[in-house]
Amino acid sequence: MQGPVAVSDEVRVALGEERPVVALETTLIAHGFPAPDGVAVGLASEAAVREAGAIPATIGVLDGRVQVGLAAADLERFTPEARKLGPRDLAACAVQGAVGATTVGGTLAVAATVGIRFMGTGGLGGVHRGFPDPPDVSADLGALARIPAVVVSSGVKSLLDVPATAELLETLGVPTLGWRTDTLPLFYAAEGGPPVSTRVEAADEAARIAVSHWRLGGGGLLVGRPPAESLEVEPLLEQAVLDAATRGITGQAVTPFVLAALHERTGGETLRVNRDLIVANARLAADVAVAYAAL
Ligand code: PSU
Ligand code: MN
């Protein structure tokens, strides 16, 4: 039986030479945006990583393998029909030959097996509002707790219970580094989140904290970068979360439903902010990866 992971030549060589590599997910492409915007966001994120001097490694399941470093044409295959893959779902998806889009947690699980330590995304998953009804906590948190990697996001997706998620990150021993901010960004909004564990001013500082954390036996770290343009969407979010519950939408389907509802109800404004923050987070992840390689 062949191994479950296939690494592209470019990524394999870069890792072998200890050059900076940044993992990118495919759930954003398949489920985060209406087609064909997801592919454009994926390509723009890869371009931002390259501009910063690192190699992008977009990860997803295709043709029976977990692919690390996807070709541009492959990104088109991550349509809304793709499975949404947390860490538990990777193996089954590969064996069954289905198309699978990795979440942050799924991407980190793959990154850990190939030795990638940096990733950029939009917003981390976390504790859903109303916990324990539904009793839904994203597998992103478990993955981040155990995997030594830096994830750059605009904090936690604000459709979640952000203060509860911040508490759980502390419980799990995950440092939250505020990128030139003292509070965890609220995805679409820069201000109003819970305090971070440490504020950082420079990529090199974040890289040195990550290395020290790993040498102390730590796992993942979250870097929270505020969105450049801040949107106040709390009332719309509350409504969309309620609508999801009313329609019986649960589990993995909640996030795509709420994001799509917001995109629609703001006439595409959240879509633009979401896209811009994802690309900027990919770039910052690359800056930290480059600083790490130079330590
Ligand atoms: N951030 C976005 N859009 C998304 C997600 C994050 O801007 O679609 C995805 C990520 O893949 C994240 C996932 O890992 O949502 C978390 O989903 P859940 O809450 O079902 O674990
Ligand atoms: Mn969930």
CSV table of C-alpha atoms and ligand atoms in Angstrom, one decimal, residues 128 136-138 251-252, ligand 2:
chain,number,residue,atom,x,y,z
A,128,HIS,CA,-19.9,27.5,19.1
A,136,ASP,CA,-19.9,21.9,19.1
A,137,VAL,CA,-16.2,22.7,19.6
A,138,SER,CA,-14.0,22.9,16.4
A,251,GLY,CA,-22.0,20.6,12.8
A,252,GLN,CA,-19.7,21.2,9.9
B,2,MN,MN,-17.8,21.7,14.6
